[in-house]
Short mmCIF file of C-alpha atoms and ligand atoms in Angstrom, two decimals:
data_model
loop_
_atom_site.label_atom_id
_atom_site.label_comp_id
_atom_site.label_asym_id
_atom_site.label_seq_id
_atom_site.Cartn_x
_atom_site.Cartn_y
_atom_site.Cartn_z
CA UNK F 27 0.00 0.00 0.00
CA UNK F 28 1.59 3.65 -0.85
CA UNK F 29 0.37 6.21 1.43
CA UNK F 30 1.02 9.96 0.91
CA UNK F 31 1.14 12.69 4.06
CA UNK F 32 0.93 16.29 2.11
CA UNK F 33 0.57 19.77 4.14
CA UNK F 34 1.90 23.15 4.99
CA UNK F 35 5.25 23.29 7.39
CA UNK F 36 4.53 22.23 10.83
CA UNK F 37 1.27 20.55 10.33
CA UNK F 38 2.68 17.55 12.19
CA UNK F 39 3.49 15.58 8.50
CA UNK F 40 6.74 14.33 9.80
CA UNK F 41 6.34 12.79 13.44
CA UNK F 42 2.90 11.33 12.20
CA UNK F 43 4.12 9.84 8.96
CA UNK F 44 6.95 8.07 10.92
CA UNK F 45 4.81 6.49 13.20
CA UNK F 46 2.25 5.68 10.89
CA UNK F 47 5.12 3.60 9.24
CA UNK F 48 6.49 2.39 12.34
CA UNK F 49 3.13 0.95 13.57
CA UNK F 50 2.38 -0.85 9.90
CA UNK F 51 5.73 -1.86 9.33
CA UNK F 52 6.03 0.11 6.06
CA UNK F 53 9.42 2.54 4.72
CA UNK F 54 9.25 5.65 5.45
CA UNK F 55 10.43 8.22 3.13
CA UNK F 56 10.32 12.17 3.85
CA UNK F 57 10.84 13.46 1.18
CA UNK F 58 11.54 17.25 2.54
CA UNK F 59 14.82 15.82 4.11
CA UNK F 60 15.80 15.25 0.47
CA UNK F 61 15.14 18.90 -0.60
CA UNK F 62 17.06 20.17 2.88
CA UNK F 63 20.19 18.05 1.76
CA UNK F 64 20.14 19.61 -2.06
CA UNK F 65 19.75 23.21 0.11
CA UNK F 66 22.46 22.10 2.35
CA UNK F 67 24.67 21.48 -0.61
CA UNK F 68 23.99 24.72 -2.31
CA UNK F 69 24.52 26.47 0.65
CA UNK F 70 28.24 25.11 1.20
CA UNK F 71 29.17 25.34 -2.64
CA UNK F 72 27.92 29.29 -1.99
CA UNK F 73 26.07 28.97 -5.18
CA UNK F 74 22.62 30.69 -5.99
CA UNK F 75 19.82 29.35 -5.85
CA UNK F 76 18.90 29.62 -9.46
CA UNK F 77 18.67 26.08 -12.14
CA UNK F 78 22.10 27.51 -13.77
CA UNK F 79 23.88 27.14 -10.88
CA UNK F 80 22.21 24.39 -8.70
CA UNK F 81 21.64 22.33 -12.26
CA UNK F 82 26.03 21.48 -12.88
CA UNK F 83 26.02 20.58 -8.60
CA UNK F 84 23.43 18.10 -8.36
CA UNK F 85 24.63 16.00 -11.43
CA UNK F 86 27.77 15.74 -9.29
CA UNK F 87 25.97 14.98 -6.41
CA UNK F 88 25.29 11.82 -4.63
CA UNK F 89 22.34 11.34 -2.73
CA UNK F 90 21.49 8.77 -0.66
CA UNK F 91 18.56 7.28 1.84
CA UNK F 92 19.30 5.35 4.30
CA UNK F 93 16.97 3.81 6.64
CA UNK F 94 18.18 3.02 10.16
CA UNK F 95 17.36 1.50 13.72
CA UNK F 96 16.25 5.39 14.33
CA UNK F 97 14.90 6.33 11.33
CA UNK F 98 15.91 7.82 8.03
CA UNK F 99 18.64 8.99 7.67
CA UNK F 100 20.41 11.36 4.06
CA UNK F 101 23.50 11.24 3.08
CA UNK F 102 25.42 13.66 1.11
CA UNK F 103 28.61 12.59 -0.71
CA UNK F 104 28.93 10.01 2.21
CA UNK F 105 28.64 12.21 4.76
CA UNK F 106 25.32 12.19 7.06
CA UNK F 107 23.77 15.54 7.50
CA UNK F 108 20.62 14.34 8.93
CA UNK F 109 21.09 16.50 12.02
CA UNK F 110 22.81 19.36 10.20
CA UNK F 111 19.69 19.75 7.38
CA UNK F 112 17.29 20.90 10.29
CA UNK F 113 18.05 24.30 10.53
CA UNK F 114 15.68 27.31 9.58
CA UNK F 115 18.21 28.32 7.34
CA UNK F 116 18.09 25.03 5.33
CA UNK F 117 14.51 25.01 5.74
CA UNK F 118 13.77 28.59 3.84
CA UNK F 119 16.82 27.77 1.43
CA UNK F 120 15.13 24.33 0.20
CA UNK F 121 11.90 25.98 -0.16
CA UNK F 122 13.75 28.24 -2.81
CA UNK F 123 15.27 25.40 -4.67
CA UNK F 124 12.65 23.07 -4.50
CA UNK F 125 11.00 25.17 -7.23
CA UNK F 126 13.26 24.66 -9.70
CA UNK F 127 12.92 22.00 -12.46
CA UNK F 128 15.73 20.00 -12.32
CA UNK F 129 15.94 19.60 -8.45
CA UNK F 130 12.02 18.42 -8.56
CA UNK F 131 13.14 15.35 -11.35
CA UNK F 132 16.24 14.13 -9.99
CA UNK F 133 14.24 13.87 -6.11
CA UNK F 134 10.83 12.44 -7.75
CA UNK F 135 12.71 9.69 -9.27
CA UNK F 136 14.57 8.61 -6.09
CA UNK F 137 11.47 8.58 -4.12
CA UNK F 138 9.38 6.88 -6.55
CA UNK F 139 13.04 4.30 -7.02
CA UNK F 140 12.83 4.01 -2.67
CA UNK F 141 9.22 2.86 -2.81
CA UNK F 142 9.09 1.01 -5.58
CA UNK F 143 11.64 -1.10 -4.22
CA UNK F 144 9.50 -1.65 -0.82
CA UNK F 145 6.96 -2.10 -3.08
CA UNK F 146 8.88 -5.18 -4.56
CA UNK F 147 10.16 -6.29 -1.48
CA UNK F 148 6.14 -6.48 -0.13
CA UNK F 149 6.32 -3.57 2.02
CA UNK F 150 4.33 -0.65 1.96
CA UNK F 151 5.28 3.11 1.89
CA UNK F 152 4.28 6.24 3.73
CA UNK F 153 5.97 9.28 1.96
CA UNK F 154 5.69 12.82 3.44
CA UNK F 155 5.55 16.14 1.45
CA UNK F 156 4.19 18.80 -0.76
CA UNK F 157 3.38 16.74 -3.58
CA UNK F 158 4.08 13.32 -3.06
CA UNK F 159 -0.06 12.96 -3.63
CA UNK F 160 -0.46 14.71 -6.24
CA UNK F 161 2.78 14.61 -8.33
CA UNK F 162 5.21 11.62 -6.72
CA UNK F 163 2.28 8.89 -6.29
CA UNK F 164 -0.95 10.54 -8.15
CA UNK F 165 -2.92 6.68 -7.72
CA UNK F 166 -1.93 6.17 -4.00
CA UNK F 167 -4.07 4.02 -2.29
CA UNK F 168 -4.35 6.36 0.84
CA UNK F 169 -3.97 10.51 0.56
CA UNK F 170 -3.85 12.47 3.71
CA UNK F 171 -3.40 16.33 3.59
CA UNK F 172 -2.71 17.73 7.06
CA UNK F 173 -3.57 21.01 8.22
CA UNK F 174 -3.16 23.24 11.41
CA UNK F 175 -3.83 26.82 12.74
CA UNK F 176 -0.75 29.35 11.49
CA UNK F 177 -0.16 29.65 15.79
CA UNK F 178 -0.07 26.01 16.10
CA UNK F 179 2.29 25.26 13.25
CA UNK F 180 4.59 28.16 14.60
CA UNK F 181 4.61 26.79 17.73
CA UNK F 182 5.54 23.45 17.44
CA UNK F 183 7.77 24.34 15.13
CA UNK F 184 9.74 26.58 17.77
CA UNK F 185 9.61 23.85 20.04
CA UNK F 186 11.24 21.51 17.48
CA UNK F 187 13.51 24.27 17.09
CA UNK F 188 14.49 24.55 20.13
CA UNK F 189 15.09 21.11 21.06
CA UNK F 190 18.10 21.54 17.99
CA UNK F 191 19.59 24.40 19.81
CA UNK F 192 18.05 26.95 17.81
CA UNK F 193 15.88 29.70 19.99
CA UNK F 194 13.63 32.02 18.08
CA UNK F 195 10.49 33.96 18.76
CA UNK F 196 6.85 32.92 18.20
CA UNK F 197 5.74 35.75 15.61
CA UNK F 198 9.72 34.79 14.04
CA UNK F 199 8.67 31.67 13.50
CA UNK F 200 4.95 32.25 12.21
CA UNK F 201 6.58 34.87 10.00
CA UNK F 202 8.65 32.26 8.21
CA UNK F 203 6.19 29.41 8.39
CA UNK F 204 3.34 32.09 6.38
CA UNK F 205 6.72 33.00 3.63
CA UNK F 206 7.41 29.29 3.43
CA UNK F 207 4.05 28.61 3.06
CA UNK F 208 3.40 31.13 0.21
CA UNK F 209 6.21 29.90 -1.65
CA UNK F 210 5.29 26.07 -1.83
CA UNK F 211 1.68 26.86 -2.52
CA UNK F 212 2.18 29.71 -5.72
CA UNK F 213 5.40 28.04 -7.33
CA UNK F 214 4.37 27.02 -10.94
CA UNK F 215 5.93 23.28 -10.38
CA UNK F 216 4.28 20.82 -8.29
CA UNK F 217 2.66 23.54 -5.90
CA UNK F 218 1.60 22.23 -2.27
CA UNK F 219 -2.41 21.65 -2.74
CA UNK F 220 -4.68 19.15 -1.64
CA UNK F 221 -4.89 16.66 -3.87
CA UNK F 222 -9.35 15.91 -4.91
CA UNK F 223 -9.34 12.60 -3.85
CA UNK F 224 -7.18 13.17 -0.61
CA UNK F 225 -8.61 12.78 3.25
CA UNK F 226 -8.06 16.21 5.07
CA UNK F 227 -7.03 15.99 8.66
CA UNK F 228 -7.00 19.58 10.70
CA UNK F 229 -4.17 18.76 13.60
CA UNK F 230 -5.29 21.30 15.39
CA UNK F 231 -5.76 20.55 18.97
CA UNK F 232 -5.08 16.82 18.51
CA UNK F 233 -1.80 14.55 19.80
CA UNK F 234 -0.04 12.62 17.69
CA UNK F 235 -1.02 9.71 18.63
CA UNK F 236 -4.93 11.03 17.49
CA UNK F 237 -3.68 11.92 14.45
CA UNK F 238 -1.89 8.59 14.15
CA UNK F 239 -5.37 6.73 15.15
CA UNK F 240 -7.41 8.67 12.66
CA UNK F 241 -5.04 7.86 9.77
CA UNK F 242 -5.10 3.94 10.65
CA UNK F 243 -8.69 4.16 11.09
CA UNK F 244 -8.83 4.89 7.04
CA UNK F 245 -6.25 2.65 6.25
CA UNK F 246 -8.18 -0.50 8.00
CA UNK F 247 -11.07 0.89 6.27
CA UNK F 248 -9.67 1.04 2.67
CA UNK F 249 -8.27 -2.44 3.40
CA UNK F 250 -11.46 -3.77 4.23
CA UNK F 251 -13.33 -2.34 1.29
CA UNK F 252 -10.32 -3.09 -0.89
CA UNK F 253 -10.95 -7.36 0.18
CA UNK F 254 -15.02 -7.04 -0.13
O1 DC P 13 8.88 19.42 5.06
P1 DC P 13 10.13 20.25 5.13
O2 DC P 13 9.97 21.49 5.97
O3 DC P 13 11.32 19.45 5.55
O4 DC P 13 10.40 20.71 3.60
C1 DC P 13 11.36 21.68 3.27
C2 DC P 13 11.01 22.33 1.93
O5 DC P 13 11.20 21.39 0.87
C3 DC P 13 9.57 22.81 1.77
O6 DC P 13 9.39 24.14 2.22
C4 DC P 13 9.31 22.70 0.29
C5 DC P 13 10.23 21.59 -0.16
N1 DC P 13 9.52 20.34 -0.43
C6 DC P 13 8.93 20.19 -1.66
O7 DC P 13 8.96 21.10 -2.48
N2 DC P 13 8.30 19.02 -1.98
C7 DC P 13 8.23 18.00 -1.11
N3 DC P 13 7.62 16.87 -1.47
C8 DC P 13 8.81 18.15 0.18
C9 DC P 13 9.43 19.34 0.50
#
């Protein structure tokens, strides 16, 4: 079964999506790690951000998933940068270069190469995003689009923040979270929307494990129509 997890920053995407995949045994791909380690890289070559100059550096680039004991896990040239791609700097950068062209085909074919592969092996796949419903997996079996109050999002994301080291304010954060948000939903390519056929789940208010619940509830009840 491919499952896809769309929605704005800080809807709660990543920490449900995990355990979603954790509790059905399935691979667990997000793929906004993949567009933090392509910022990442751009950031230490001190290139711009534009498809001239980010184009030449990803051919040369090596990208890898990983999945581990404690999740996934991206390397770069070798090198894991899973804790160094979680800064708000990475964060704003790889919303810049996830709009351009050639960045969006070389990461849609790895994911859809990672799940395929589970697929093969008889797992399943939960992949998180901006448009792994819509553009990465269009006839997934499950879409989930995750919403939450601007305040909300802001402030878990500060808390996640924090827990990294990095201390900002509330309205900082909600500032960047509304810019971020902006961007990914008025690019031209692959623009963060809700897919027609996806189930929308408002966060607001609700734990993760809730949010966790509510998702399995649909997947039991797609399996069970899906054996009828
Ligand atoms: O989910 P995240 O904050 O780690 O994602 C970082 C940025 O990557 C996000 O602002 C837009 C981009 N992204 C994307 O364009 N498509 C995806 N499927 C996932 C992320």
């Amino acid at each position: 079964m491919v499952i896809t997890i769309d929605g704005p920053a800080g809807s709660g995407k990543s920490t449900t999506a995990r355990l979603l995949a954790d509790r059905l045994g399935y691979l667990y791909l997000d793929t906004g790690a993949m567009y933090r380690a392509v910022a990442l890289a751009v950031l230490r070559a001190g290139v711009r951000p534009t498809e001239e100059e980010v184009a030449p550096l990803l051919q040369r680039l090596r990208l890898v998933v990983r999945h581990e004991a404690d999740g996934m896990h991206v390397l770069l040239d070798g090198e894991d940068v899973t804790p160094a791609i979680r800064t708000s700097e990475v964060g704003a950068l790889a919303s810049e270069i996830s709009r351009l062209a050639p960045v969006r085909q070389k990461l849609v074919a790895v994911q859809r190469e990672a799940a395929r592969r589970a697929l093969q092996a008889g797992g399943g796949v939960v992949l998180e995003g901006r448009d792994t419903g819509t553009v990465v997996f269009p006839g997934a079996d499950l879409k989930v689009f995750m919403v939450a109050e601007p305040q909300e999002r802001a402030r878990r994301r500060r808390e996640e923040l924090r827990r990294r080291g990095e201390e900002r304010t509330l309205d900082e954060v909600l500032a960047e979270i509304e810019q971020r948000d902006r961007q990914d939903r008025e690019r031209a390519l692959a623009p963060l929307r809700k897919a027609p056929d996806a189930f929308e789940l408002d966060t607001t208010g609700l734990t993760i494990e809730q949010q966790v619940d509510l998702i399995l509830a649909e997947v039991r009840e797609r399996q069970r129509r899906a054996a009828v």
